Amino acid sequence: MVNLTRIYTKTGDDGTTSLGDMSRTSKNDPRLEAYATVDEANSSIGVVLSTDELSEDVRALLVRIQNDLFDVGADLCTPIIDSPAFEPLRVLESQVEYLEAAIDKYNSELASLRSFVLPSGTPAAAHLHVARTVVRRAERCTWAAIHAFGGGVSTTTAKYLNRCSDLLFVLARYSNKEIGDQLWVPGANR
């Protein structure tokens, strides 16, 4: 359990930070970039939740994703090692499968796409598009960490983020269901 009694520690004033296993690393570490971007994505979803346009099922789904994103961050900040002293929190394939089921559920209620969607619409939809792009950046940062540290970073975290961004795209479209998607018209302004 996390117990935060002091918010500042001054231990990072030298440009380093602690990973989940209490080892120290540079604040430029790709793992830190990955989980910091996951935190940014989580905050973007918080902005979506501040709107009053969401159905209760979508709101509950987004809160679940926020909790999962903390799991993703915990996984990314804890190096994979043989015989850890404590069992680390890892993202599970079942969490990815849950996102896939949610994608299928909400996408089944939408019209098929014939072009790319312009990120717009209701405030909730527009914020979901922003959250989607931040999650996609978090996924890219995660792949950079995976490539930098090989087997020391879980690929399931990247898979989760990939599906999460897909789900946020579907939820943005779902939030625009009443007004419809604004579609890209290739070469429209030539």
Short mmCIF file of N, CA and C in Angstrom, two decimals:
data_model
loop_
_atom_site.label_atom_id
_atom_site.label_comp_id
_atom_site.label_asym_id
_atom_site.label_seq_id
_atom_site.Cartn_x
_atom_site.Cartn_y
_atom_site.Cartn_z
N MET A 1 0.85 -1.18 0.00
CA MET A 1 0.00 0.00 0.00
C MET A 1 0.89 1.23 0.00
N VAL A 2 0.44 2.24 -0.71
CA VAL A 2 1.18 3.50 -0.78
C VAL A 2 0.81 4.35 0.42
N ASN A 3 1.82 4.95 1.05
CA ASN A 3 1.60 5.83 2.19
C ASN A 3 2.42 7.10 1.95
N LEU A 4 1.75 8.16 1.52
CA LEU A 4 2.43 9.41 1.20
C LEU A 4 2.24 10.40 2.35
N THR A 5 3.26 10.53 3.16
CA THR A 5 3.18 11.47 4.28
C THR A 5 3.87 12.79 3.96
N ARG A 6 4.86 12.72 3.05
CA ARG A 6 5.56 13.93 2.59
C ARG A 6 5.50 13.95 1.07
N ILE A 7 5.21 15.08 0.51
CA ILE A 7 5.11 15.19 -0.94
C ILE A 7 6.47 15.45 -1.57
N TYR A 8 7.31 16.19 -0.93
CA TYR A 8 8.64 16.41 -1.49
C TYR A 8 9.68 15.67 -0.63
N THR A 9 10.68 15.13 -1.32
CA THR A 9 11.74 14.38 -0.62
C THR A 9 13.12 14.97 -0.86
N LYS A 10 13.26 15.76 -1.90
CA LYS A 10 14.53 16.38 -2.32
C LYS A 10 15.53 15.36 -2.89
N THR A 11 15.14 14.09 -2.95
CA THR A 11 16.07 13.07 -3.46
C THR A 11 16.26 13.17 -4.97
N GLY A 12 15.35 13.84 -5.65
CA GLY A 12 15.47 13.99 -7.10
C GLY A 12 16.16 15.26 -7.54
N ASP A 13 16.65 16.02 -6.60
CA ASP A 13 17.29 17.30 -6.93
C ASP A 13 18.60 17.14 -7.68
N ASP A 14 19.12 15.92 -7.73
CA ASP A 14 20.36 15.67 -8.46
C ASP A 14 20.11 15.11 -9.86
N GLY A 15 18.83 15.11 -10.30
CA GLY A 15 18.50 14.62 -11.65
C GLY A 15 18.28 13.12 -11.71
N THR A 16 18.11 12.49 -10.54
CA THR A 16 17.81 11.06 -10.51
C THR A 16 16.49 10.83 -9.79
N THR A 17 15.97 9.64 -9.94
CA THR A 17 14.74 9.26 -9.26
C THR A 17 14.79 7.78 -8.94
N SER A 18 13.93 7.35 -8.04
CA SER A 18 13.87 5.93 -7.67
C SER A 18 12.89 5.20 -8.57
N LEU A 19 13.28 4.01 -8.98
CA LEU A 19 12.37 3.10 -9.66
C LEU A 19 11.60 2.31 -8.61
N GLY A 20 10.68 1.49 -9.04
CA GLY A 20 9.85 0.72 -8.11
C GLY A 20 10.61 -0.26 -7.26
N ASP A 21 11.81 -0.66 -7.70
CA ASP A 21 12.64 -1.57 -6.90
C ASP A 21 13.62 -0.81 -6.03
N MET A 22 13.46 0.51 -5.96
CA MET A 22 14.26 1.43 -5.16
C MET A 22 15.65 1.69 -5.73
N SER A 23 15.95 1.16 -6.91
CA SER A 23 17.20 1.54 -7.58
C SER A 23 17.05 2.95 -8.11
N ARG A 24 18.16 3.64 -8.29
CA ARG A 24 18.14 5.02 -8.77
C ARG A 24 18.47 5.04 -10.25
N THR A 25 17.86 5.98 -10.96
CA THR A 25 18.13 6.15 -12.38
C THR A 25 17.98 7.61 -12.76
N SER A 26 18.50 7.96 -13.92
CA SER A 26 18.40 9.32 -14.43
C SER A 26 16.94 9.67 -14.73
N LYS A 27 16.62 10.93 -14.56
CA LYS A 27 15.27 11.38 -14.93
C LYS A 27 15.08 11.41 -16.45
N ASN A 28 16.15 11.12 -17.19
CA ASN A 28 16.06 10.98 -18.65
C ASN A 28 15.90 9.52 -19.07
N ASP A 29 15.77 8.62 -18.14
CA ASP A 29 15.62 7.19 -18.41
C ASP A 29 14.34 6.97 -19.25
N PRO A 30 14.42 6.17 -20.31
CA PRO A 30 13.23 5.91 -21.12
C PRO A 30 12.06 5.31 -20.34
N ARG A 31 12.35 4.56 -19.29
CA ARG A 31 11.27 4.00 -18.46
C ARG A 31 10.52 5.11 -17.75
N LEU A 32 11.26 6.09 -17.26
CA LEU A 32 10.64 7.24 -16.59
C LEU A 32 9.80 8.03 -17.58
N GLU A 33 10.34 8.23 -18.77
CA GLU A 33 9.58 8.94 -19.82
C GLU A 33 8.28 8.20 -20.11
N ALA A 34 8.34 6.87 -20.14
CA ALA A 34 7.14 6.07 -20.42
C ALA A 34 6.10 6.22 -19.32
N TYR A 35 6.51 6.01 -18.07
CA TYR A 35 5.48 6.07 -17.04
C TYR A 35 5.04 7.49 -16.72
N ALA A 36 5.88 8.48 -16.98
CA ALA A 36 5.45 9.87 -16.83
C ALA A 36 4.41 10.22 -17.90
N THR A 37 4.58 9.71 -19.09
CA THR A 37 3.60 9.96 -20.16
C THR A 37 2.31 9.21 -19.87
N VAL A 38 2.39 8.05 -19.26
CA VAL A 38 1.19 7.34 -18.81
C VAL A 38 0.44 8.19 -17.79
N ASP A 39 1.17 8.84 -16.89
CA ASP A 39 0.56 9.73 -15.90
C ASP A 39 -0.15 10.90 -16.60
N GLU A 40 0.50 11.44 -17.62
CA GLU A 40 -0.12 12.53 -18.40
C GLU A 40 -1.40 12.03 -19.07
N ALA A 41 -1.36 10.83 -19.61
CA ALA A 41 -2.55 10.25 -20.24
C ALA A 41 -3.68 10.11 -19.22
N ASN A 42 -3.33 9.66 -18.03
CA ASN A 42 -4.32 9.49 -16.98
C ASN A 42 -4.96 10.83 -16.63
N SER A 43 -4.14 11.89 -16.57
CA SER A 43 -4.67 13.23 -16.30
C SER A 43 -5.58 13.70 -17.43
N SER A 44 -5.24 13.35 -18.66
CA SER A 44 -6.11 13.70 -19.80
C SER A 44 -7.47 13.03 -19.66
N ILE A 45 -7.49 11.80 -19.21
CA ILE A 45 -8.77 11.12 -18.98
C ILE A 45 -9.53 11.81 -17.86
N GLY A 46 -8.81 12.32 -16.87
CA GLY A 46 -9.46 13.09 -15.80
C GLY A 46 -10.19 14.30 -16.33
N VAL A 47 -9.62 14.94 -17.35
CA VAL A 47 -10.29 16.09 -17.98
C VAL A 47 -11.59 15.62 -18.64
N VAL A 48 -11.56 14.48 -19.30
CA VAL A 48 -12.78 13.93 -19.91
C VAL A 48 -13.83 13.71 -18.83
N LEU A 49 -13.41 13.14 -17.72
CA LEU A 49 -14.35 12.85 -16.63
C LEU A 49 -14.93 14.11 -16.00
N SER A 50 -14.28 15.26 -16.21
CA SER A 50 -14.81 16.50 -15.65
C SER A 50 -16.01 17.03 -16.43
N THR A 51 -16.24 16.47 -17.62
CA THR A 51 -17.41 16.89 -18.40
C THR A 51 -18.65 16.20 -17.84
N ASP A 52 -19.81 16.75 -18.14
CA ASP A 52 -21.05 16.12 -17.67
C ASP A 52 -21.78 15.43 -18.82
N GLU A 53 -21.03 15.03 -19.84
CA GLU A 53 -21.64 14.46 -21.05
C GLU A 53 -21.55 12.94 -21.14
N LEU A 54 -20.99 12.30 -20.14
CA LEU A 54 -20.73 10.86 -20.23
C LEU A 54 -21.85 10.05 -19.61
N SER A 55 -22.17 8.93 -20.23
CA SER A 55 -23.11 8.00 -19.60
C SER A 55 -22.40 7.36 -18.41
N GLU A 56 -23.16 6.80 -17.50
CA GLU A 56 -22.57 6.20 -16.30
C GLU A 56 -21.67 5.02 -16.65
N ASP A 57 -22.03 4.25 -17.69
CA ASP A 57 -21.18 3.10 -18.05
C ASP A 57 -19.85 3.57 -18.63
N VAL A 58 -19.85 4.63 -19.42
CA VAL A 58 -18.59 5.15 -19.96
C VAL A 58 -17.77 5.78 -18.85
N ARG A 59 -18.42 6.49 -17.94
CA ARG A 59 -17.72 7.09 -16.81
C ARG A 59 -17.03 5.99 -15.98
N ALA A 60 -17.75 4.92 -15.68
CA ALA A 60 -17.18 3.81 -14.89
C ALA A 60 -16.02 3.16 -15.64
N LEU A 61 -16.16 3.02 -16.94
CA LEU A 61 -15.09 2.44 -17.76
C LEU A 61 -13.84 3.31 -17.71
N LEU A 62 -14.00 4.61 -17.82
CA LEU A 62 -12.85 5.51 -17.79
C LEU A 62 -12.16 5.51 -16.42
N VAL A 63 -12.93 5.41 -15.34
CA VAL A 63 -12.33 5.32 -14.01
C VAL A 63 -11.55 4.00 -13.88
N ARG A 64 -12.10 2.93 -14.43
CA ARG A 64 -11.38 1.65 -14.42
C ARG A 64 -10.05 1.79 -15.19
N ILE A 65 -10.10 2.45 -16.35
CA ILE A 65 -8.88 2.66 -17.13
C ILE A 65 -7.88 3.49 -16.34
N GLN A 66 -8.36 4.52 -15.64
CA GLN A 66 -7.44 5.32 -14.83
C GLN A 66 -6.72 4.46 -13.80
N ASN A 67 -7.45 3.56 -13.15
CA ASN A 67 -6.82 2.65 -12.19
C ASN A 67 -5.81 1.74 -12.89
N ASP A 68 -6.20 1.21 -14.05
CA ASP A 68 -5.28 0.36 -14.81
C ASP A 68 -4.03 1.12 -15.23
N LEU A 69 -4.18 2.40 -15.58
CA LEU A 69 -3.01 3.17 -15.98
C LEU A 69 -2.01 3.33 -14.83
N PHE A 70 -2.51 3.38 -13.60
CA PHE A 70 -1.58 3.36 -12.46
C PHE A 70 -0.86 2.02 -12.40
N ASP A 71 -1.56 0.92 -12.71
CA ASP A 71 -0.91 -0.39 -12.80
C ASP A 71 0.17 -0.39 -13.88
N VAL A 72 -0.15 0.21 -15.03
CA VAL A 72 0.83 0.29 -16.12
C VAL A 72 2.07 1.06 -15.65
N GLY A 73 1.86 2.19 -14.98
CA GLY A 73 2.97 2.97 -14.46
C GLY A 73 3.79 2.19 -13.46
N ALA A 74 3.13 1.47 -12.56
CA ALA A 74 3.84 0.66 -11.57
C ALA A 74 4.66 -0.42 -12.25
N ASP A 75 4.09 -1.04 -13.28
CA ASP A 75 4.80 -2.07 -14.03
C ASP A 75 6.03 -1.47 -14.71
N LEU A 76 5.85 -0.33 -15.38
CA LEU A 76 6.95 0.29 -16.10
C LEU A 76 8.08 0.76 -15.18
N CYS A 77 7.75 1.16 -13.96
CA CYS A 77 8.79 1.68 -13.06
C CYS A 77 9.48 0.59 -12.26
N THR A 78 9.06 -0.66 -12.43
CA THR A 78 9.67 -1.76 -11.69
C THR A 78 10.35 -2.70 -12.67
N PRO A 79 11.68 -2.68 -12.71
CA PRO A 79 12.40 -3.53 -13.67
C PRO A 79 12.07 -5.01 -13.47
N ILE A 80 12.01 -5.73 -14.57
CA ILE A 80 11.81 -7.18 -14.52
C ILE A 80 13.17 -7.80 -14.20
N ILE A 81 13.20 -8.50 -13.08
CA ILE A 81 14.42 -9.18 -12.66
C ILE A 81 14.08 -10.60 -12.21
N ASP A 82 15.09 -11.46 -12.18
CA ASP A 82 14.91 -12.80 -11.65
C ASP A 82 14.82 -12.73 -10.13
N SER A 83 13.91 -13.47 -9.56
CA SER A 83 13.76 -13.61 -8.11
C SER A 83 13.66 -12.28 -7.37
N PRO A 84 12.63 -11.45 -7.68
CA PRO A 84 12.50 -10.19 -6.94
C PRO A 84 12.15 -10.47 -5.47
N ALA A 85 12.57 -9.57 -4.60
CA ALA A 85 12.30 -9.71 -3.16
C ALA A 85 10.79 -9.67 -2.88
N PHE A 86 10.07 -8.87 -3.66
CA PHE A 86 8.62 -8.76 -3.51
C PHE A 86 7.99 -8.92 -4.88
N GLU A 87 6.83 -9.54 -4.91
CA GLU A 87 6.11 -9.73 -6.18
C GLU A 87 5.68 -8.37 -6.72
N PRO A 88 6.20 -7.95 -7.87
CA PRO A 88 5.82 -6.64 -8.41
C PRO A 88 4.43 -6.67 -9.04
N LEU A 89 3.82 -5.50 -9.10
CA LEU A 89 2.53 -5.36 -9.78
C LEU A 89 2.79 -5.35 -11.29
N ARG A 90 2.19 -6.26 -12.01
CA ARG A 90 2.35 -6.35 -13.46
C ARG A 90 0.99 -6.26 -14.13
N VAL A 91 0.97 -5.65 -15.31
CA VAL A 91 -0.25 -5.61 -16.11
C VAL A 91 -0.49 -7.01 -16.65
N LEU A 92 -1.72 -7.45 -16.60
CA LEU A 92 -2.08 -8.80 -17.02
C LEU A 92 -2.75 -8.79 -18.39
N GLU A 93 -2.63 -9.89 -19.08
CA GLU A 93 -3.30 -10.06 -20.37
C GLU A 93 -4.82 -9.88 -20.22
N SER A 94 -5.37 -10.25 -19.07
CA SER A 94 -6.82 -10.10 -18.85
C SER A 94 -7.23 -8.63 -18.88
N GLN A 95 -6.34 -7.73 -18.49
CA GLN A 95 -6.65 -6.30 -18.56
C GLN A 95 -6.71 -5.84 -20.02
N VAL A 96 -5.85 -6.39 -20.84
CA VAL A 96 -5.88 -6.10 -22.29
C VAL A 96 -7.16 -6.66 -22.90
N GLU A 97 -7.51 -7.86 -22.53
CA GLU A 97 -8.72 -8.50 -23.06
C GLU A 97 -9.97 -7.73 -22.67
N TYR A 98 -9.99 -7.16 -21.47
CA TYR A 98 -11.13 -6.35 -21.04
C TYR A 98 -11.31 -5.15 -21.97
N LEU A 99 -10.18 -4.50 -22.32
CA LEU A 99 -10.26 -3.37 -23.25
C LEU A 99 -10.78 -3.80 -24.61
N GLU A 100 -10.32 -4.96 -25.09
CA GLU A 100 -10.78 -5.46 -26.38
C GLU A 100 -12.29 -5.69 -26.38
N ALA A 101 -12.80 -6.26 -25.28
CA ALA A 101 -14.25 -6.48 -25.17
C ALA A 101 -15.01 -5.15 -25.16
N ALA A 102 -14.46 -4.15 -24.48
CA ALA A 102 -15.11 -2.83 -24.44
C ALA A 102 -15.07 -2.18 -25.82
N ILE A 103 -13.96 -2.32 -26.53
CA ILE A 103 -13.88 -1.79 -27.91
C ILE A 103 -14.98 -2.41 -28.75
N ASP A 104 -15.09 -3.72 -28.71
CA ASP A 104 -16.10 -4.42 -29.51
C ASP A 104 -17.52 -3.99 -29.13
N LYS A 105 -17.77 -3.84 -27.84
CA LYS A 105 -19.11 -3.44 -27.37
C LYS A 105 -19.50 -2.06 -27.91
N TYR A 106 -18.66 -1.06 -27.70
CA TYR A 106 -19.02 0.30 -28.09
C TYR A 106 -18.93 0.51 -29.60
N ASN A 107 -18.00 -0.16 -30.25
CA ASN A 107 -17.86 -0.02 -31.70
C ASN A 107 -19.05 -0.64 -32.43
N SER A 108 -19.66 -1.67 -31.83
CA SER A 108 -20.81 -2.32 -32.48
C SER A 108 -22.00 -1.38 -32.60
N GLU A 109 -22.02 -0.31 -31.84
CA GLU A 109 -23.12 0.66 -31.87
C GLU A 109 -22.86 1.83 -32.82
N LEU A 110 -21.72 1.78 -33.52
CA LEU A 110 -21.32 2.89 -34.39
C LEU A 110 -21.39 2.50 -35.86
N ALA A 111 -21.60 3.51 -36.70
CA ALA A 111 -21.59 3.28 -38.15
C ALA A 111 -20.16 2.97 -38.59
N SER A 112 -20.03 2.20 -39.66
CA SER A 112 -18.72 1.90 -40.22
C SER A 112 -18.07 3.18 -40.73
N LEU A 113 -16.76 3.22 -40.65
CA LEU A 113 -16.03 4.40 -41.11
C LEU A 113 -15.66 4.26 -42.58
N ARG A 114 -15.77 5.37 -43.31
CA ARG A 114 -15.39 5.42 -44.72
C ARG A 114 -14.21 6.37 -44.95
N SER A 115 -13.76 7.02 -43.86
CA SER A 115 -12.62 7.93 -43.93
C SER A 115 -12.08 8.10 -42.51
N PHE A 116 -10.97 8.82 -42.37
CA PHE A 116 -10.45 9.12 -41.05
C PHE A 116 -11.34 10.16 -40.38
N VAL A 117 -11.36 10.13 -39.05
CA VAL A 117 -12.18 11.04 -38.26
C VAL A 117 -11.34 12.25 -37.86
N LEU A 118 -11.88 13.44 -38.05
CA LEU A 118 -11.24 14.65 -37.54
C LEU A 118 -11.55 14.73 -36.05
N PRO A 119 -10.54 14.98 -35.21
CA PRO A 119 -10.80 15.05 -33.78
C PRO A 119 -11.60 16.30 -33.43
N SER A 120 -12.88 16.10 -33.18
CA SER A 120 -13.77 17.22 -32.90
C SER A 120 -15.06 16.68 -32.32
N GLY A 121 -16.06 17.54 -32.24
CA GLY A 121 -17.38 17.12 -31.77
C GLY A 121 -17.70 17.72 -30.42
N THR A 122 -18.32 16.92 -29.58
CA THR A 122 -18.68 17.38 -28.25
C THR A 122 -17.41 17.62 -27.43
N PRO A 123 -17.48 18.40 -26.37
CA PRO A 123 -16.29 18.56 -25.52
C PRO A 123 -15.73 17.22 -25.02
N ALA A 124 -16.60 16.30 -24.62
CA ALA A 124 -16.12 14.99 -24.15
C ALA A 124 -15.38 14.27 -25.27
N ALA A 125 -15.94 14.29 -26.47
CA ALA A 125 -15.30 13.61 -27.60
C ALA A 125 -13.95 14.25 -27.93
N ALA A 126 -13.92 15.57 -27.95
CA ALA A 126 -12.66 16.26 -28.25
C ALA A 126 -11.59 15.93 -27.20
N HIS A 127 -11.98 15.91 -25.93
CA HIS A 127 -11.03 15.56 -24.87
C HIS A 127 -10.61 14.08 -24.97
N LEU A 128 -11.53 13.21 -25.37
CA LEU A 128 -11.17 11.80 -25.57
C LEU A 128 -10.14 11.65 -26.69
N HIS A 129 -10.28 12.46 -27.73
CA HIS A 129 -9.27 12.43 -28.81
C HIS A 129 -7.90 12.89 -28.30
N VAL A 130 -7.89 13.92 -27.45
CA VAL A 130 -6.61 14.36 -26.88
C VAL A 130 -6.03 13.24 -26.01
N ALA A 131 -6.85 12.64 -25.17
CA ALA A 131 -6.38 11.54 -24.31
C ALA A 131 -5.85 10.39 -25.17
N ARG A 132 -6.53 10.10 -26.27
CA ARG A 132 -6.10 9.04 -27.19
C ARG A 132 -4.70 9.31 -27.71
N THR A 133 -4.43 10.54 -28.09
CA THR A 133 -3.11 10.85 -28.65
C THR A 133 -2.02 10.81 -27.58
N VAL A 134 -2.36 11.17 -26.35
CA VAL A 134 -1.39 11.09 -25.26
C VAL A 134 -1.10 9.62 -24.94
N VAL A 135 -2.12 8.79 -24.93
CA VAL A 135 -1.91 7.36 -24.70
C VAL A 135 -1.06 6.77 -25.81
N ARG A 136 -1.29 7.18 -27.03
CA ARG A 136 -0.48 6.68 -28.16
C ARG A 136 0.98 7.10 -27.99
N ARG A 137 1.22 8.31 -27.51
CA ARG A 137 2.59 8.74 -27.23
C ARG A 137 3.20 7.92 -26.10
N ALA A 138 2.39 7.62 -25.07
CA ALA A 138 2.87 6.78 -23.97
C ALA A 138 3.26 5.40 -24.49
N GLU A 139 2.51 4.89 -25.45
CA GLU A 139 2.85 3.60 -26.05
C GLU A 139 4.20 3.69 -26.77
N ARG A 140 4.41 4.76 -27.54
CA ARG A 140 5.70 4.91 -28.23
C ARG A 140 6.85 5.01 -27.23
N CYS A 141 6.65 5.76 -26.15
CA CYS A 141 7.68 5.87 -25.11
C CYS A 141 7.94 4.51 -24.47
N THR A 142 6.89 3.73 -24.29
CA THR A 142 7.04 2.40 -23.71
C THR A 142 7.85 1.50 -24.62
N TRP A 143 7.59 1.58 -25.93
CA TRP A 143 8.39 0.77 -26.86
C TRP A 143 9.84 1.21 -26.84
N ALA A 144 10.10 2.50 -26.68
CA ALA A 144 11.49 2.97 -26.57
C ALA A 144 12.15 2.37 -25.34
N ALA A 145 11.43 2.30 -24.23
CA ALA A 145 11.97 1.69 -23.01
C ALA A 145 12.19 0.20 -23.19
N ILE A 146 11.25 -0.46 -23.85
CA ILE A 146 11.39 -1.90 -24.11
C ILE A 146 12.65 -2.16 -24.95
N HIS A 147 12.83 -1.36 -25.98
CA HIS A 147 14.00 -1.53 -26.84
C HIS A 147 15.30 -1.20 -26.10
N ALA A 148 15.26 -0.23 -25.20
CA ALA A 148 16.46 0.16 -24.45
C ALA A 148 16.84 -0.88 -23.39
N PHE A 149 15.83 -1.53 -22.80
CA PHE A 149 16.10 -2.43 -21.67
C PHE A 149 15.73 -3.88 -21.95
N GLY A 150 15.38 -4.20 -23.20
CA GLY A 150 15.10 -5.60 -23.56
C GLY A 150 14.07 -6.24 -22.65
N GLY A 151 14.43 -7.36 -22.07
CA GLY A 151 13.52 -8.10 -21.21
C GLY A 151 13.27 -7.46 -19.86
N GLY A 152 13.84 -6.31 -19.61
CA GLY A 152 13.65 -5.63 -18.33
C GLY A 152 12.37 -4.82 -18.24
N VAL A 153 11.63 -4.72 -19.35
CA VAL A 153 10.37 -3.97 -19.38
C VAL A 153 9.32 -4.84 -20.05
N SER A 154 8.16 -4.93 -19.46
CA SER A 154 7.09 -5.80 -19.95
C SER A 154 6.46 -5.27 -21.24
N THR A 155 6.36 -6.13 -22.25
CA THR A 155 5.68 -5.75 -23.49
C THR A 155 4.16 -5.68 -23.32
N THR A 156 3.64 -6.30 -22.27
CA THR A 156 2.19 -6.24 -22.03
C THR A 156 1.75 -4.81 -21.75
N THR A 157 2.64 -4.00 -21.18
CA THR A 157 2.29 -2.60 -20.93
C THR A 157 2.04 -1.87 -22.25
N ALA A 158 2.88 -2.13 -23.25
CA ALA A 158 2.70 -1.49 -24.56
C ALA A 158 1.42 -1.99 -25.23
N LYS A 159 1.16 -3.25 -25.09
CA LYS A 159 -0.06 -3.83 -25.67
C LYS A 159 -1.30 -3.19 -25.02
N TYR A 160 -1.26 -3.04 -23.69
CA TYR A 160 -2.37 -2.39 -22.99
C TYR A 160 -2.59 -0.98 -23.52
N LEU A 161 -1.52 -0.22 -23.65
CA LEU A 161 -1.63 1.17 -24.11
C LEU A 161 -2.16 1.23 -25.54
N ASN A 162 -1.76 0.30 -26.38
CA ASN A 162 -2.26 0.25 -27.75
C ASN A 162 -3.77 0.07 -27.75
N ARG A 163 -4.27 -0.88 -26.99
CA ARG A 163 -5.71 -1.11 -26.94
C ARG A 163 -6.43 0.04 -26.26
N CYS A 164 -5.79 0.64 -25.27
CA CYS A 164 -6.41 1.78 -24.58
C CYS A 164 -6.64 2.93 -25.55
N SER A 165 -5.65 3.22 -26.39
CA SER A 165 -5.83 4.32 -27.36
C SER A 165 -6.93 3.97 -28.36
N ASP A 166 -7.00 2.71 -28.75
CA ASP A 166 -8.09 2.28 -29.65
C ASP A 166 -9.44 2.48 -28.98
N LEU A 167 -9.54 2.11 -27.72
CA LEU A 167 -10.80 2.27 -27.00
C LEU A 167 -11.18 3.75 -26.86
N LEU A 168 -10.21 4.60 -26.56
CA LEU A 168 -10.51 6.02 -26.44
C LEU A 168 -11.00 6.60 -27.76
N PHE A 169 -10.45 6.11 -28.88
CA PHE A 169 -10.94 6.53 -30.20
C PHE A 169 -12.41 6.13 -30.37
N VAL A 170 -12.71 4.88 -30.04
CA VAL A 170 -14.09 4.39 -30.16
C VAL A 170 -15.01 5.18 -29.23
N LEU A 171 -14.56 5.47 -28.01
CA LEU A 171 -15.40 6.23 -27.08
C LEU A 171 -15.60 7.67 -27.54
N ALA A 172 -14.61 8.24 -28.23
CA ALA A 172 -14.78 9.58 -28.80
C ALA A 172 -15.89 9.55 -29.86
N ARG A 173 -15.84 8.53 -30.71
CA ARG A 173 -16.89 8.39 -31.72
C ARG A 173 -18.24 8.13 -31.06
N TYR A 174 -18.25 7.33 -30.02
CA TYR A 174 -19.47 7.01 -29.29
C TYR A 174 -20.05 8.29 -28.66
N SER A 175 -19.18 9.15 -28.17
CA SER A 175 -19.62 10.41 -27.57
C SER A 175 -20.20 11.36 -28.63
N ASN A 176 -19.83 11.15 -29.88
CA ASN A 176 -20.36 11.95 -30.98
C ASN A 176 -21.50 11.25 -31.71
N LYS A 177 -22.00 10.18 -31.16
CA LYS A 177 -23.01 9.36 -31.85
C LYS A 177 -24.23 10.18 -32.27
N GLU A 178 -24.65 11.10 -31.42
CA GLU A 178 -25.84 11.90 -31.74
C GLU A 178 -25.58 12.92 -32.84
N ILE A 179 -24.37 13.47 -32.89
CA ILE A 179 -24.08 14.52 -33.88
C ILE A 179 -23.31 14.00 -35.09
N GLY A 180 -22.74 12.81 -34.97
CA GLY A 180 -21.99 12.22 -36.07
C GLY A 180 -20.53 12.66 -36.08
N ASP A 181 -19.73 11.87 -36.77
CA ASP A 181 -18.30 12.17 -36.90
C ASP A 181 -18.07 13.20 -37.99
N GLN A 182 -17.06 14.02 -37.78
CA GLN A 182 -16.58 14.92 -38.83
C GLN A 182 -15.46 14.15 -39.53
N LEU A 183 -15.66 13.82 -40.81
CA LEU A 183 -14.70 12.99 -41.53
C LEU A 183 -13.73 13.82 -42.35
N TRP A 184 -12.53 13.29 -42.47
CA TRP A 184 -11.50 13.87 -43.33
C TRP A 184 -11.93 13.72 -44.78
N VAL A 185 -11.80 14.80 -45.53
CA VAL A 185 -12.04 14.79 -46.97
C VAL A 185 -10.70 15.04 -47.64
N PRO A 186 -10.06 13.99 -48.17
CA PRO A 186 -8.73 14.16 -48.75
C PRO A 186 -8.72 15.22 -49.87
N GLY A 187 -7.78 16.12 -49.78
CA GLY A 187 -7.62 17.15 -50.81
C GLY A 187 -8.75 18.14 -50.90
N ALA A 188 -9.55 18.27 -49.86
CA ALA A 188 -10.75 19.11 -49.90
C ALA A 188 -10.43 20.58 -50.15
N ASN A 189 -9.26 21.03 -49.76
CA ASN A 189 -8.95 22.45 -49.86
C ASN A 189 -7.90 22.77 -50.92
N ARG A 190 -7.76 21.92 -51.88
CA ARG A 190 -6.78 22.17 -52.95
C ARG A 190 -7.28 23.22 -53.89
#
